[in-house]
Structure formats: structure tokens, C-alpha cells
Amino acid sequence: MFVETACRVCGWSDPALPEDLWRGGTPLHVICDCCGSESGVEDISWRTALRARKAWLDAGAQWFAPEERPADWDLTAQLVRLRS
Ligand SMILES: [Zn+2]
């Protein structure tokens, strides 16, 4: 079964503890620690995911759960991974 652990909106996936966001095409309604999007809501289509990403970036790419933010977090690298 195809499992997605990277947020479709911001690309975040906890390297130490990746969480399943989508499993076999079914959203698990997990809130992303990074951008605060919920799988199955903001990322239900590529269009809504893009819109949510733009809104998040425009608002300064703030962490939804700042305590989960790695010290060496790199937004640019994360966005590059998202496009690949
Ligand atoms: Zn996210």
C-alpha cells in the first residue's frame, strides 16, 4: 500500500519519526507540525495544496508546532524536496 509521510502542502516529514499522512489514497487527517495543514483537507487536491502552501509561505512559513522545529531546519531544502 502506498503511504505518504511528507506533507503535500509544505513537504515536511519528521526524519526521526515520520508520520503516515495518507495510506492507500486515504487521508488520515493528521495535522502537519510544520504548516498546520490537515491531510485530507488542505491537500485534498494539488490545487488546494498549492493554495495552502502559498498562504503559509506568504504568512512567513511559521511552524504550527514550533517545539517540533529542528534546529537546523531548512525551508528551501524542504521546498526543493517537494518539487522533486
Ligand atoms: Zn505541512
Short mmCIF file of C-alpha atoms and ligand atoms in Angstrom, two decimals:
data_model
loop_
_atom_site.label_atom_id
_atom_site.label_comp_id
_atom_site.label_asym_id
_atom_site.label_seq_id
_atom_site.Cartn_x
_atom_site.Cartn_y
_atom_site.Cartn_z
CA MET A 1 0.00 0.00 0.00
CA PHE A 2 1.28 3.42 -0.88
CA VAL A 3 1.98 5.52 2.18
CA GLU A 4 2.77 9.23 2.17
CA THR A 5 4.69 10.67 5.08
CA ALA A 6 5.62 14.05 3.58
CA CYS A 7 3.16 16.89 3.85
CA ARG A 8 1.74 17.74 0.42
CA VAL A 9 1.48 21.38 1.40
CA CYS A 10 4.92 22.14 2.86
CA GLY A 11 6.95 18.96 2.31
CA TRP A 12 7.68 18.37 6.00
CA SER A 13 8.35 14.85 7.19
CA ASP A 14 9.93 14.25 10.56
CA PRO A 15 13.17 12.42 9.76
CA ALA A 16 13.22 10.80 13.20
CA LEU A 17 9.54 9.89 13.38
CA PRO A 18 7.75 10.08 10.02
CA GLU A 19 4.01 10.05 10.45
CA ASP A 20 1.65 8.50 7.92
CA LEU A 21 -0.48 11.23 6.35
CA TRP A 22 -2.07 9.27 3.53
CA ARG A 23 -2.36 5.50 3.27
CA GLY A 24 -3.51 3.86 0.01
CA GLY A 25 -5.09 7.11 -1.16
CA THR A 26 -6.99 7.63 2.09
CA PRO A 27 -6.18 10.68 4.21
CA LEU A 28 -5.56 10.01 7.90
CA HIS A 29 -6.42 13.57 8.97
CA VAL A 30 -3.08 14.24 10.58
CA ILE A 31 -2.13 17.83 11.37
CA CYS A 32 1.28 18.79 9.99
CA ASP A 33 3.61 20.09 12.73
CA CYS A 34 5.22 22.41 10.24
CA CYS A 35 2.47 24.18 8.30
CA GLY A 36 -0.59 23.09 10.30
CA SER A 37 -2.38 21.58 7.31
CA GLU A 38 -4.56 18.54 7.83
CA SER A 39 -4.16 15.61 5.45
CA GLY A 40 -7.39 15.20 3.53
CA VAL A 41 -8.34 18.87 3.92
CA GLU A 42 -5.83 21.40 2.60
CA ASP A 43 -4.12 18.74 0.48
CA ILE A 44 -7.19 17.04 -0.96
CA SER A 45 -6.09 18.17 -4.44
CA TRP A 46 -2.89 19.63 -5.88
CA ARG A 47 -4.74 22.88 -6.38
CA THR A 48 -5.82 23.24 -2.74
CA ALA A 49 -2.35 22.13 -1.60
CA LEU A 50 -0.71 24.80 -3.75
CA ARG A 51 -3.08 27.43 -2.41
CA ALA A 52 -2.39 26.41 1.19
CA ARG A 53 1.37 26.39 0.51
CA LYS A 54 1.24 29.91 -0.90
CA ALA A 55 -0.82 31.16 2.05
CA TRP A 56 1.61 29.53 4.50
CA LEU A 57 4.66 30.99 2.74
CA ASP A 58 3.04 34.41 2.43
CA ALA A 59 2.38 34.35 6.18
CA GLY A 60 6.10 33.78 6.81
CA ALA A 61 6.25 29.96 6.87
CA GLN A 62 5.65 29.81 10.61
CA TRP A 63 5.71 26.44 12.36
CA PHE A 64 2.38 25.21 13.64
CA ALA A 65 4.17 23.34 16.43
CA PRO A 66 7.36 25.40 16.95
CA GLU A 67 8.64 22.95 19.59
CA GLU A 68 8.93 20.30 16.84
CA ARG A 69 11.07 22.52 14.62
CA PRO A 70 14.60 21.12 14.14
CA ALA A 71 17.43 23.50 14.97
CA ASP A 72 18.86 23.01 11.50
CA TRP A 73 15.55 23.25 9.68
CA ASP A 74 15.98 24.47 6.11
CA LEU A 75 12.84 25.75 4.39
CA THR A 76 14.50 26.00 0.97
CA ALA A 77 15.73 22.39 1.07
CA GLN A 78 12.28 21.26 2.16
CA LEU A 79 10.59 23.08 -0.72
CA VAL A 80 13.10 21.63 -3.20
CA ARG A 81 12.26 18.10 -2.00
CA LEU A 82 8.58 18.88 -2.50
CA ARG A 83 9.13 19.61 -6.19
CA SER A 84 11.24 16.54 -6.90
ZN ZN B 1 2.91 20.77 6.17
#
